[in-house]
Amino acid sequence: MAFCWVAMAGLGYTQTKKPAPVKTMGAKPATAKRPVKPAGQNTLLWEISGNGLQQPSYLFGTMHILCDKDATLSPNLKKAIKDVQVIYFELDMDDMGELMGAMKYLRMNDGKKLQDLLTKDEYDRVDNYFKTHKMPMSLSFMSRFKPYFISSLIGEQVMTCDADKKNGSEQQIMQESKQYEKEIKGLETAEFQAGLFDSIPYDKQAKDLVAYIDSIDSYKQTTLEMVEVYRKQDLSRLDSLVHKSDPGMEQYMDLLLYGRNRRWVATMPNVMGPRSALFAVGAGHLSGEQGVISLLKKKGYTLTPLKN
């Protein structure tokens, strides 16, 4: 799923201490040597400039769950983290109350359970998958959870590394930012993200969950391919894979992806005006005509690819 809270709420990704508020009065623009531009367009890191900005901001494409060996920060990204005054994720990753509070939004409304949405045979297939794979929670415990959340947990489990070897871009950025006590903010709330799932019929989500499990080998291949494409920083290819990575995604792209991109781009100028910022959001949000890069360009900003 293209949601930060899905991966983070259950894992408790947060800094160990609340960073001190960043003083913005008299803050000086970065004067260090400018980051190196890549030879081509394949990169996850972009500089945002122009349109009246006095200092650059940055846009970085994350992947919420990765194996440790793939979750590394480039010198240019580390420099951006150091230079900016505020870091925006999809959610405020420094607010443990927000992250853990997300759990209360995972349940379906009206007391519905997964058993109510599936035939006995379908439910048994899902239950059997949980019993034969190392899932973090039992299906009986999750029976009231929104089915797309259950699908997302399964998606995380197809990663080839052990659970204690899994990491994410957000966690790496959070760790790097600790030494600078950067202010951390979120473009959305967990309640908003979870609420989007309520706009998709639960019975459709449940049927998609069964289809996901029935075709798990195919989805696993797509997930692993997506990780490889992410490592190559090929945003164009990643954009096409996003449409295939999750069951039911294609029909609700505007709700789950494009609409959120538009809301973010409407908010970002208010952040970048007074301060320099790093926006670290799912890489699937960056490319395409309705991606954040294109939408920012349409607003008059210059997006420069940086070596990553």
PDB file of C-alpha atoms in Angstrom:
ATOM      1  CA  MET A   1       0.000   0.000   0.000  1.00  0.00           C
ATOM      2  CA  ALA A   2       1.100   3.536  -0.674  1.00  0.00           C
ATOM      3  CA  PHE A   3       0.605   4.590   2.935  1.00  0.00           C
ATOM      4  CA  CYS A   4       3.170   5.404   5.557  1.00  0.00           C
ATOM      5  CA  TRP A   5       0.979   4.563   8.566  1.00  0.00           C
ATOM      6  CA  VAL A   6       0.423   1.003   7.433  1.00  0.00           C
ATOM      7  CA  ALA A   7       4.074   0.151   7.832  1.00  0.00           C
ATOM      8  CA  MET A   8       4.951   2.453  10.688  1.00  0.00           C
ATOM      9  CA  ALA A   9       2.051   2.305  13.153  1.00  0.00           C
ATOM     10  CA  GLY A  10       2.732  -1.274  14.161  1.00  0.00           C
ATOM     11  CA  LEU A  11       6.492  -0.908  14.216  1.00  0.00           C
ATOM     12  CA  GLY A  12       6.693   2.199  16.375  1.00  0.00           C
ATOM     13  CA  TYR A  13       9.183   4.072  14.225  1.00  0.00           C
ATOM     14  CA  THR A  14       9.979   7.269  16.097  1.00  0.00           C
ATOM     15  CA  GLN A  15      12.874   9.243  17.490  1.00  0.00           C
ATOM     16  CA  THR A  16      13.887   8.606  21.064  1.00  0.00           C
ATOM     17  CA  LYS A  17      13.515  12.227  22.035  1.00  0.00           C
ATOM     18  CA  LYS A  18      11.484  15.141  20.800  1.00  0.00           C
ATOM     19  CA  PRO A  19      13.703  17.535  18.880  1.00  0.00           C
ATOM     20  CA  ALA A  20      13.864  21.074  20.058  1.00  0.00           C
ATOM     21  CA  PRO A  21      11.918  23.564  17.934  1.00  0.00           C
ATOM     22  CA  VAL A  22      14.067  24.959  15.177  1.00  0.00           C
ATOM     23  CA  LYS A  23      14.682  28.667  15.361  1.00  0.00           C
ATOM     24  CA  THR A  24      13.784  30.175  12.040  1.00  0.00           C
ATOM     25  CA  MET A  25      14.492  33.841  12.718  1.00  0.00           C
ATOM     26  CA  GLY A  26      17.805  34.707  11.193  1.00  0.00           C
ATOM     27  CA  ALA A  27      18.331  31.242   9.770  1.00  0.00           C
ATOM     28  CA  LYS A  28      20.892  31.345   7.012  1.00  0.00           C
ATOM     29  CA  PRO A  29      20.465  29.643   3.664  1.00  0.00           C
ATOM     30  CA  ALA A  30      22.861  26.799   2.979  1.00  0.00           C
ATOM     31  CA  THR A  31      26.107  28.167   1.577  1.00  0.00           C
ATOM     32  CA  ALA A  32      27.995  24.901   1.168  1.00  0.00           C
ATOM     33  CA  LYS A  33      28.902  23.436  -2.181  1.00  0.00           C
ATOM     34  CA  ARG A  34      25.813  22.587  -4.216  1.00  0.00           C
ATOM     35  CA  PRO A  35      24.854  18.904  -4.577  1.00  0.00           C
ATOM     36  CA  VAL A  36      25.987  17.027  -7.671  1.00  0.00           C
ATOM     37  CA  LYS A  37      23.470  16.542 -10.471  1.00  0.00           C
ATOM     38  CA  PRO A  38      23.145  13.037 -11.909  1.00  0.00           C
ATOM     39  CA  ALA A  39      24.017  12.302 -15.509  1.00  0.00           C
ATOM     40  CA  GLY A  40      20.457  11.108 -16.182  1.00  0.00           C
ATOM     41  CA  GLN A  41      17.015  11.441 -14.647  1.00  0.00           C
ATOM     42  CA  ASN A  42      17.143   8.234 -12.577  1.00  0.00           C
ATOM     43  CA  THR A  43      17.175   9.496  -9.016  1.00  0.00           C
ATOM     44  CA  LEU A  44      14.980   9.620  -5.930  1.00  0.00           C
ATOM     45  CA  LEU A  45      16.312  13.017  -4.792  1.00  0.00           C
ATOM     46  CA  TRP A  46      15.225  16.317  -6.328  1.00  0.00           C
ATOM     47  CA  GLU A  47      16.015  19.932  -5.540  1.00  0.00           C
ATOM     48  CA  ILE A  48      13.086  22.370  -5.531  1.00  0.00           C
ATOM     49  CA  SER A  49      13.984  25.939  -6.443  1.00  0.00           C
ATOM     50  CA  GLY A  50      12.670  28.979  -8.313  1.00  0.00           C
ATOM     51  CA  ASN A  51       9.224  30.556  -8.062  1.00  0.00           C
ATOM     52  CA  GLY A  52      10.488  33.053  -5.493  1.00  0.00           C
ATOM     53  CA  LEU A  53      12.202  30.602  -3.147  1.00  0.00           C
ATOM     54  CA  GLN A  54      15.178  32.181  -1.371  1.00  0.00           C
ATOM     55  CA  GLN A  55      16.737  28.801  -0.591  1.00  0.00           C
ATOM     56  CA  PRO A  56      16.177  25.364  -2.059  1.00  0.00           C
ATOM     57  CA  SER A  57      13.988  22.632  -0.612  1.00  0.00           C
ATOM     58  CA  TYR A  58      14.199  18.936  -1.472  1.00  0.00           C
ATOM     59  CA  LEU A  59      11.940  16.073  -2.458  1.00  0.00           C
ATOM     60  CA  PHE A  60      12.905  12.454  -1.787  1.00  0.00           C
ATOM     61  CA  GLY A  61      11.105   9.240  -2.725  1.00  0.00           C
ATOM     62  CA  THR A  62      10.966   6.712   0.099  1.00  0.00           C
ATOM     63  CA  MET A  63      10.042   3.058   0.368  1.00  0.00           C
ATOM     64  CA  HIS A  64       8.334   2.309   3.650  1.00  0.00           C
ATOM     65  CA  ILE A  65       9.732  -1.204   4.139  1.00  0.00           C
ATOM     66  CA  LEU A  66      13.124  -2.340   2.821  1.00  0.00           C
ATOM     67  CA  CYS A  67      15.822  -4.795   3.754  1.00  0.00           C
ATOM     68  CA  ASP A  68      18.627  -3.105   5.699  1.00  0.00           C
ATOM     69  CA  LYS A  69      21.088  -3.432   2.824  1.00  0.00           C
ATOM     70  CA  ASP A  70      18.790  -1.353   0.581  1.00  0.00           C
ATOM     71  CA  ALA A  71      17.894   1.299   3.171  1.00  0.00           C
ATOM     72  CA  THR A  72      20.908   3.587   2.938  1.00  0.00           C
ATOM     73  CA  LEU A  73      21.352   7.347   2.635  1.00  0.00           C
ATOM     74  CA  SER A  74      23.465   8.987  -0.067  1.00  0.00           C
ATOM     75  CA  PRO A  75      25.877  11.866   0.680  1.00  0.00           C
ATOM     76  CA  ASN A  76      23.546  14.313  -1.098  1.00  0.00           C
ATOM     77  CA  LEU A  77      20.544  13.169   0.937  1.00  0.00           C
ATOM     78  CA  LYS A  78      22.547  13.466   4.157  1.00  0.00           C
ATOM     79  CA  LYS A  79      23.519  16.987   3.112  1.00  0.00           C
ATOM     80  CA  ALA A  80      19.883  17.874   2.458  1.00  0.00           C
ATOM     81  CA  ILE A  81      18.901  16.545   5.899  1.00  0.00           C
ATOM     82  CA  LYS A  82      21.608  18.699   7.472  1.00  0.00           C
ATOM     83  CA  ASP A  83      20.794  21.856   5.520  1.00  0.00           C
ATOM     84  CA  VAL A  84      16.995  22.011   5.763  1.00  0.00           C
ATOM     85  CA  GLN A  85      15.083  23.448   8.700  1.00  0.00           C
ATOM     86  CA  VAL A  86      12.141  21.034   8.711  1.00  0.00           C
ATOM     87  CA  ILE A  87      11.498  17.482   7.470  1.00  0.00           C
ATOM     88  CA  TYR A  88       8.049  16.438   6.280  1.00  0.00           C
ATOM     89  CA  PHE A  89       7.009  12.787   5.995  1.00  0.00           C
ATOM     90  CA  GLU A  90       3.567  11.543   5.035  1.00  0.00           C
ATOM     91  CA  LEU A  91       2.918  11.313   8.791  1.00  0.00           C
ATOM     92  CA  ASP A  92       4.627  13.005  11.716  1.00  0.00           C
ATOM     93  CA  MET A  93       7.139  10.240  12.440  1.00  0.00           C
ATOM     94  CA  ASP A  94       8.213  11.935  15.661  1.00  0.00           C
ATOM     95  CA  ASP A  95       4.747  11.841  17.229  1.00  0.00           C
ATOM     96  CA  MET A  96       4.374   8.475  18.939  1.00  0.00           C
ATOM     97  CA  GLY A  97       0.832   9.351  19.965  1.00  0.00           C
ATOM     98  CA  GLU A  98      -0.090   9.884  16.318  1.00  0.00           C
ATOM     99  CA  LEU A  99       1.562   6.668  15.165  1.00  0.00           C
ATOM    100  CA  MET A 100       0.217   4.417  17.877  1.00  0.00           C
ATOM    101  CA  GLY A 101      -3.144   6.169  17.728  1.00  0.00           C
ATOM    102  CA  ALA A 102      -3.371   4.971  14.138  1.00  0.00           C
ATOM    103  CA  MET A 103      -4.239   1.528  15.479  1.00  0.00           C
ATOM    104  CA  LYS A 104      -7.705   2.697  16.473  1.00  0.00           C
ATOM    105  CA  TYR A 105      -8.453   3.649  12.875  1.00  0.00           C
ATOM    106  CA  LEU A 106      -7.645   0.201  11.504  1.00  0.00           C
ATOM    107  CA  ARG A 107     -11.000  -1.315  12.438  1.00  0.00           C
ATOM    108  CA  MET A 108     -13.954  -1.428  10.083  1.00  0.00           C
ATOM    109  CA  ASN A 109     -16.966   0.661  11.014  1.00  0.00           C
ATOM    110  CA  ASP A 110     -20.261  -0.782  12.256  1.00  0.00           C
ATOM    111  CA  GLY A 111     -18.602  -3.741  13.976  1.00  0.00           C
ATOM    112  CA  LYS A 112     -18.042  -5.653  10.740  1.00  0.00           C
ATOM    113  CA  LYS A 113     -15.735  -8.668  10.709  1.00  0.00           C
ATOM    114  CA  LEU A 114     -13.856 -10.319   7.872  1.00  0.00           C
ATOM    115  CA  GLN A 115     -16.040 -13.433   8.326  1.00  0.00           C
ATOM    116  CA  ASP A 116     -19.080 -11.313   7.443  1.00  0.00           C
ATOM    117  CA  LEU A 117     -17.587 -10.369   4.068  1.00  0.00           C
ATOM    118  CA  LEU A 118     -16.327 -13.739   2.831  1.00  0.00           C
ATOM    119  CA  THR A 119     -17.663 -17.220   2.269  1.00  0.00           C
ATOM    120  CA  LYS A 120     -16.411 -19.886   4.664  1.00  0.00           C
ATOM    121  CA  ASP A 121     -14.126 -21.272   1.971  1.00  0.00           C
ATOM    122  CA  GLU A 122     -12.634 -17.831   1.256  1.00  0.00           C
ATOM    123  CA  TYR A 123     -12.092 -17.097   4.940  1.00  0.00           C
ATOM    124  CA  ASP A 124     -10.468 -20.494   5.457  1.00  0.00           C
ATOM    125  CA  ARG A 125      -8.012 -19.756   2.626  1.00  0.00           C
ATOM    126  CA  VAL A 126      -6.989 -16.517   4.282  1.00  0.00           C
ATOM    127  CA  ASP A 127      -6.804 -18.190   7.691  1.00  0.00           C
ATOM    128  CA  ASN A 128      -4.675 -21.008   6.292  1.00  0.00           C
ATOM    129  CA  TYR A 129      -2.243 -18.488   4.835  1.00  0.00           C
ATOM    130  CA  PHE A 130      -1.840 -16.865   8.245  1.00  0.00           C
ATOM    131  CA  LYS A 131      -1.305 -20.223   9.925  1.00  0.00           C
ATOM    132  CA  THR A 132       1.333 -21.366   7.436  1.00  0.00           C
ATOM    133  CA  HIS A 133       3.309 -18.099   7.287  1.00  0.00           C
ATOM    134  CA  LYS A 134       5.034 -16.064   9.973  1.00  0.00           C
ATOM    135  CA  MET A 135       2.536 -13.244  10.316  1.00  0.00           C
ATOM    136  CA  PRO A 136       2.935 -10.671  13.128  1.00  0.00           C
ATOM    137  CA  MET A 137      -0.686 -11.098  14.273  1.00  0.00           C
ATOM    138  CA  SER A 138      -3.265 -13.869  14.051  1.00  0.00           C
ATOM    139  CA  LEU A 139      -6.190 -13.524  11.661  1.00  0.00           C
ATOM    140  CA  SER A 140      -8.660 -13.916  14.527  1.00  0.00           C
ATOM    141  CA  PHE A 141      -7.087 -10.872  16.192  1.00  0.00           C
ATOM    142  CA  MET A 142      -7.319  -8.920  12.933  1.00  0.00           C
ATOM    143  CA  SER A 143     -10.823  -9.989  11.932  1.00  0.00           C
ATOM    144  CA  ARG A 144     -12.230  -6.482  12.421  1.00  0.00           C
ATOM    145  CA  PHE A 145      -9.358  -4.735  10.646  1.00  0.00           C
ATOM    146  CA  LYS A 146      -9.920  -3.156   7.248  1.00  0.00           C
ATOM    147  CA  PRO A 147      -8.986  -5.847   4.697  1.00  0.00           C
ATOM    148  CA  TYR A 148      -6.602  -3.593   2.769  1.00  0.00           C
ATOM    149  CA  PHE A 149      -4.563  -3.204   5.954  1.00  0.00           C
ATOM    150  CA  ILE A 150      -4.360  -6.990   6.209  1.00  0.00           C
ATOM    151  CA  SER A 151      -3.214  -7.098   2.575  1.00  0.00           C
ATOM    152  CA  SER A 152      -0.501  -4.565   3.347  1.00  0.00           C
ATOM    153  CA  LEU A 153       0.850  -6.666   6.222  1.00  0.00           C
ATOM    154  CA  ILE A 154       1.061  -9.664   3.923  1.00  0.00           C
ATOM    155  CA  GLY A 155       2.886  -7.506   1.395  1.00  0.00           C
ATOM    156  CA  GLU A 156       5.508  -6.589   3.993  1.00  0.00           C
ATOM    157  CA  GLN A 157       6.095 -10.257   4.780  1.00  0.00           C
ATOM    158  CA  VAL A 158       7.111 -11.135   1.205  1.00  0.00           C
ATOM    159  CA  MET A 159      10.383  -9.247   1.649  1.00  0.00           C
ATOM    160  CA  THR A 160      13.222 -11.761   1.553  1.00  0.00           C
ATOM    161  CA  CYS A 161      15.058 -10.531   4.664  1.00  0.00           C
ATOM    162  CA  ASP A 162      14.257 -11.453   8.267  1.00  0.00           C
ATOM    163  CA  ALA A 163      11.911  -9.230  10.265  1.00  0.00           C
ATOM    164  CA  ASP A 164      14.760  -7.807  12.357  1.00  0.00           C
ATOM    165  CA  LYS A 165      16.638  -6.961   9.154  1.00  0.00           C
ATOM    166  CA  LYS A 166      13.830  -4.807   7.748  1.00  0.00           C
ATOM    167  CA  ASN A 167      14.060  -1.068   7.742  1.00  0.00           C
ATOM    168  CA  GLY A 168      12.631   1.837   5.806  1.00  0.00           C
ATOM    169  CA  SER A 169      13.783   5.072   4.232  1.00  0.00           C
ATOM    170  CA  GLU A 170      11.859   7.070   6.813  1.00  0.00           C
ATOM    171  CA  GLN A 171      13.613   5.360   9.705  1.00  0.00           C
ATOM    172  CA  GLN A 172      17.014   6.033   8.156  1.00  0.00           C
ATOM    173  CA  ILE A 173      16.198   9.712   7.663  1.00  0.00           C
ATOM    174  CA  MET A 174      14.906   9.953  11.228  1.00  0.00           C
ATOM    175  CA  GLN A 175      18.141   8.443  12.568  1.00  0.00           C
ATOM    176  CA  GLU A 176      20.270  10.832  10.509  1.00  0.00           C
ATOM    177  CA  SER A 177      18.233  13.863  11.586  1.00  0.00           C
ATOM    178  CA  LYS A 178      18.669  13.157  15.317  1.00  0.00           C
ATOM    179  CA  GLN A 179      22.112  14.737  15.450  1.00  0.00           C
ATOM    180  CA  TYR A 180      20.699  17.996  14.093  1.00  0.00           C
ATOM    181  CA  GLU A 181      17.474  17.959  16.161  1.00  0.00           C
ATOM    182  CA  LYS A 182      15.412  18.752  13.092  1.00  0.00           C
ATOM    183  CA  GLU A 183      11.734  19.564  13.389  1.00  0.00           C
ATOM    184  CA  ILE A 184       9.620  16.683  12.054  1.00  0.00           C
ATOM    185  CA  LYS A 185       6.154  17.211  10.569  1.00  0.00           C
ATOM    186  CA  GLY A 186       3.537  15.267   8.620  1.00  0.00           C
ATOM    187  CA  LEU A 187       1.639  16.129   5.455  1.00  0.00           C
ATOM    188  CA  GLU A 188      -1.295  13.997   6.626  1.00  0.00           C
ATOM    189  CA  THR A 189      -2.736  12.444   9.760  1.00  0.00           C
ATOM    190  CA  ALA A 190      -3.240   8.754  10.469  1.00  0.00           C
ATOM    191  CA  GLU A 191      -6.971   9.401  10.780  1.00  0.00           C
ATOM    192  CA  PHE A 192      -7.085  10.902   7.280  1.00  0.00           C
ATOM    193  CA  GLN A 193      -5.079   8.064   5.718  1.00  0.00           C
ATOM    194  CA  ALA A 194      -7.133   5.357   7.384  1.00  0.00           C
ATOM    195  CA  GLY A 195     -10.333   7.169   6.477  1.00  0.00           C
ATOM    196  CA  LEU A 196      -9.551   6.794   2.795  1.00  0.00           C
ATOM    197  CA  PHE A 197     -10.033   3.038   3.171  1.00  0.00           C
ATOM    198  CA  ASP A 198     -13.574   3.688   4.387  1.00  0.00           C
ATOM    199  CA  SER A 199     -14.350   5.117   0.936  1.00  0.00           C
ATOM    200  CA  ILE A 200     -13.694   1.703  -0.618  1.00  0.00           C
ATOM    201  CA  PRO A 201     -16.401  -0.925   0.047  1.00  0.00           C
ATOM    202  CA  TYR A 202     -15.244  -3.395   2.674  1.00  0.00           C
ATOM    203  CA  ASP A 203     -16.608  -6.335   0.716  1.00  0.00           C
ATOM    204  CA  LYS A 204     -14.447  -5.342  -2.260  1.00  0.00           C
ATOM    205  CA  GLN A 205     -11.424  -5.038   0.022  1.00  0.00           C
ATOM    206  CA  ALA A 206     -12.137  -8.502   1.410  1.00  0.00           C
ATOM    207  CA  LYS A 207     -12.447 -10.080  -2.054  1.00  0.00           C
ATOM    208  CA  ASP A 208      -9.223  -8.350  -3.101  1.00  0.00           C
ATOM    209  CA  LEU A 209      -7.526  -9.809  -0.011  1.00  0.00           C
ATOM    210  CA  VAL A 210      -8.510 -13.313  -1.080  1.00  0.00           C
ATOM    211  CA  ALA A 211      -7.331 -12.625  -4.646  1.00  0.00           C
ATOM    212  CA  TYR A 212      -4.056 -11.310  -3.246  1.00  0.00           C
ATOM    213  CA  ILE A 213      -3.433 -14.505  -1.294  1.00  0.00           C
ATOM    214  CA  ASP A 214      -4.527 -16.720  -4.190  1.00  0.00           C
ATOM    215  CA  SER A 215      -1.996 -14.946  -6.447  1.00  0.00           C
ATOM    216  CA  ILE A 216       0.651 -14.304  -3.792  1.00  0.00           C
ATOM    217  CA  ASP A 217       3.546 -15.601  -5.918  1.00  0.00           C
ATOM    218  CA  SER A 218       2.730 -13.111  -8.640  1.00  0.00           C
ATOM    219  CA  TYR A 219       2.400 -10.230  -6.170  1.00  0.00           C
ATOM    220  CA  LYS A 220       5.619 -11.279  -4.448  1.00  0.00           C
ATOM    221  CA  GLN A 221       7.433 -11.094  -7.779  1.00  0.00           C
ATOM    222  CA  THR A 222       6.008  -7.620  -8.376  1.00  0.00           C
ATOM    223  CA  THR A 223       7.078  -6.485  -4.902  1.00  0.00           C
ATOM    224  CA  LEU A 224      10.625  -7.765  -5.365  1.00  0.00           C
ATOM    225  CA  GLU A 225      10.752  -6.167  -8.806  1.00  0.00           C
ATOM    226  CA  MET A 226       9.604  -2.908  -7.246  1.00  0.00           C
ATOM    227  CA  VAL A 227      12.454  -3.068  -4.725  1.00  0.00           C
ATOM    228  CA  GLU A 228      14.950  -3.644  -7.526  1.00  0.00           C
ATOM    229  CA  VAL A 229      13.528  -0.752  -9.550  1.00  0.00           C
ATOM    230  CA  TYR A 230      13.649   1.414  -6.409  1.00  0.00           C
ATOM    231  CA  ARG A 231      17.336   0.553  -5.984  1.00  0.00           C
ATOM    232  CA  LYS A 232      17.891   1.637  -9.595  1.00  0.00           C
ATOM    233  CA  GLN A 233      15.889   4.812  -8.868  1.00  0.00           C
ATOM    234  CA  ASP A 234      13.870   4.365 -12.044  1.00  0.00           C
ATOM    235  CA  LEU A 235      10.800   6.431 -11.165  1.00  0.00           C
ATOM    236  CA  SER A 236       9.130   5.912 -14.536  1.00  0.00           C
ATOM    237  CA  ARG A 237       9.215   2.139 -14.160  1.00  0.00           C
ATOM    238  CA  LEU A 238       8.227   2.397 -10.517  1.00  0.00           C
ATOM    239  CA  ASP A 239       5.133   4.363 -11.497  1.00  0.00           C
ATOM    240  CA  SER A 240       3.895   1.515 -13.680  1.00  0.00           C
ATOM    241  CA  LEU A 241       4.597  -1.092 -10.978  1.00  0.00           C
ATOM    242  CA  VAL A 242       2.599   0.832  -8.366  1.00  0.00           C
ATOM    243  CA  HIS A 243      -0.514   0.107 -10.416  1.00  0.00           C
ATOM    244  CA  LYS A 244       0.161  -3.633 -10.146  1.00  0.00           C
ATOM    245  CA  SER A 245       1.580  -3.884  -6.649  1.00  0.00           C
ATOM    246  CA  ASP A 246      -1.618  -3.965  -4.621  1.00  0.00           C
ATOM    247  CA  PRO A 247      -4.973  -5.651  -5.208  1.00  0.00           C
ATOM    248  CA  GLY A 248      -7.687  -3.164  -6.175  1.00  0.00           C
ATOM    249  CA  MET A 249      -5.264  -0.236  -6.473  1.00  0.00           C
ATOM    250  CA  GLU A 250      -5.932   0.552 -10.124  1.00  0.00           C
ATOM    251  CA  GLN A 251      -9.604   1.435  -9.618  1.00  0.00           C
ATOM    252  CA  TYR A 252      -8.863   3.870  -6.790  1.00  0.00           C
ATOM    253  CA  MET A 253      -5.692   5.609  -7.959  1.00  0.00           C
ATOM    254  CA  ASP A 254      -7.223   9.073  -7.679  1.00  0.00           C
ATOM    255  CA  LEU A 255      -8.396   8.427  -4.134  1.00  0.00           C
ATOM    256  CA  LEU A 256      -5.273   6.716  -2.849  1.00  0.00           C
ATOM    257  CA  LEU A 257      -2.527   8.427  -4.862  1.00  0.00           C
ATOM    258  CA  TYR A 258      -3.316  11.325  -7.182  1.00  0.00           C
ATOM    259  CA  GLY A 259      -5.711  13.181  -4.900  1.00  0.00           C
ATOM    260  CA  ARG A 260      -3.198  13.040  -2.101  1.00  0.00           C
ATOM    261  CA  ASN A 261      -0.483  14.358  -4.445  1.00  0.00           C
ATOM    262  CA  ARG A 262      -2.647  17.365  -5.262  1.00  0.00           C
ATOM    263  CA  ARG A 263      -3.291  18.115  -1.587  1.00  0.00           C
ATOM    264  CA  TRP A 264       0.403  17.883  -0.766  1.00  0.00           C
ATOM    265  CA  VAL A 265       1.415  20.208  -3.596  1.00  0.00           C
ATOM    266  CA  ALA A 266      -1.203  22.710  -2.439  1.00  0.00           C
ATOM    267  CA  THR A 267       0.405  22.655   1.028  1.00  0.00           C
ATOM    268  CA  MET A 268       4.099  22.585   0.139  1.00  0.00           C
ATOM    269  CA  PRO A 269       4.458  26.247  -0.989  1.00  0.00           C
ATOM    270  CA  ASN A 270       3.306  27.404   2.459  1.00  0.00           C
ATOM    271  CA  VAL A 271       6.122  25.346   3.984  1.00  0.00           C
ATOM    272  CA  MET A 272       8.860  26.268   1.509  1.00  0.00           C
ATOM    273  CA  GLY A 273       8.168  30.000   1.617  1.00  0.00           C
ATOM    274  CA  PRO A 274       9.555  30.778   5.065  1.00  0.00           C
ATOM    275  CA  ARG A 275      11.793  27.729   5.488  1.00  0.00           C
ATOM    276  CA  SER A 276      13.790  25.162   3.565  1.00  0.00           C
ATOM    277  CA  ALA A 277      12.290  21.682   3.816  1.00  0.00           C
ATOM    278  CA  LEU A 278      12.875  18.069   2.899  1.00  0.00           C
ATOM    279  CA  PHE A 279       9.705  16.263   1.784  1.00  0.00           C
ATOM    280  CA  ALA A 280      10.202  12.501   2.098  1.00  0.00           C
ATOM    281  CA  VAL A 281       7.183  10.639   0.698  1.00  0.00           C
ATOM    282  CA  GLY A 282       6.563   7.305  -1.002  1.00  0.00           C
ATOM    283  CA  ALA A 283       8.487   7.120  -4.277  1.00  0.00           C
ATOM    284  CA  GLY A 284       5.321   6.085  -6.122  1.00  0.00           C
ATOM    285  CA  HIS A 285       3.996   9.609  -5.553  1.00  0.00           C
ATOM    286  CA  LEU A 286       6.806  11.335  -7.457  1.00  0.00           C
ATOM    287  CA  SER A 287       6.528  10.485 -11.155  1.00  0.00           C
ATOM    288  CA  GLY A 288       3.894  10.663 -13.862  1.00  0.00           C
ATOM    289  CA  GLU A 289       1.682  13.499 -15.067  1.00  0.00           C
ATOM    290  CA  GLN A 290      -0.140  13.546 -11.735  1.00  0.00           C
ATOM    291  CA  GLY A 291       2.989  12.971  -9.655  1.00  0.00           C
ATOM    292  CA  VAL A 292       4.440  15.493  -7.220  1.00  0.00           C
ATOM    293  CA  ILE A 293       7.355  16.396  -9.524  1.00  0.00           C
ATOM    294  CA  SER A 294       5.072  17.282 -12.429  1.00  0.00           C
ATOM    295  CA  LEU A 295       2.563  19.121 -10.229  1.00  0.00           C
ATOM    296  CA  LEU A 296       5.293  21.262  -8.651  1.00  0.00           C
ATOM    297  CA  LYS A 297       6.652  22.131 -12.091  1.00  0.00           C
ATOM    298  CA  LYS A 298       3.160  23.231 -13.144  1.00  0.00           C
ATOM    299  CA  LYS A 299       3.159  25.587 -10.161  1.00  0.00           C
ATOM    300  CA  GLY A 300       6.310  27.242 -11.497  1.00  0.00           C
ATOM    301  CA  TYR A 301       9.006  25.511  -9.456  1.00  0.00           C
ATOM    302  CA  THR A 302      12.227  24.127 -10.922  1.00  0.00           C
ATOM    303  CA  LEU A 303      12.830  20.459 -10.097  1.00  0.00           C
ATOM    304  CA  THR A 304      16.468  19.454 -10.487  1.00  0.00           C
ATOM    305  CA  PRO A 305      17.514  15.792 -10.240  1.00  0.00           C
ATOM    306  CA  LEU A 306      20.387  15.242  -7.808  1.00  0.00           C
ATOM    307  CA  LYS A 307      22.810  12.335  -7.636  1.00  0.00           C
ATOM    308  CA  ASN A 308      21.648   9.859  -5.047  1.00  0.00           C
TER     309      ASN A 308
END
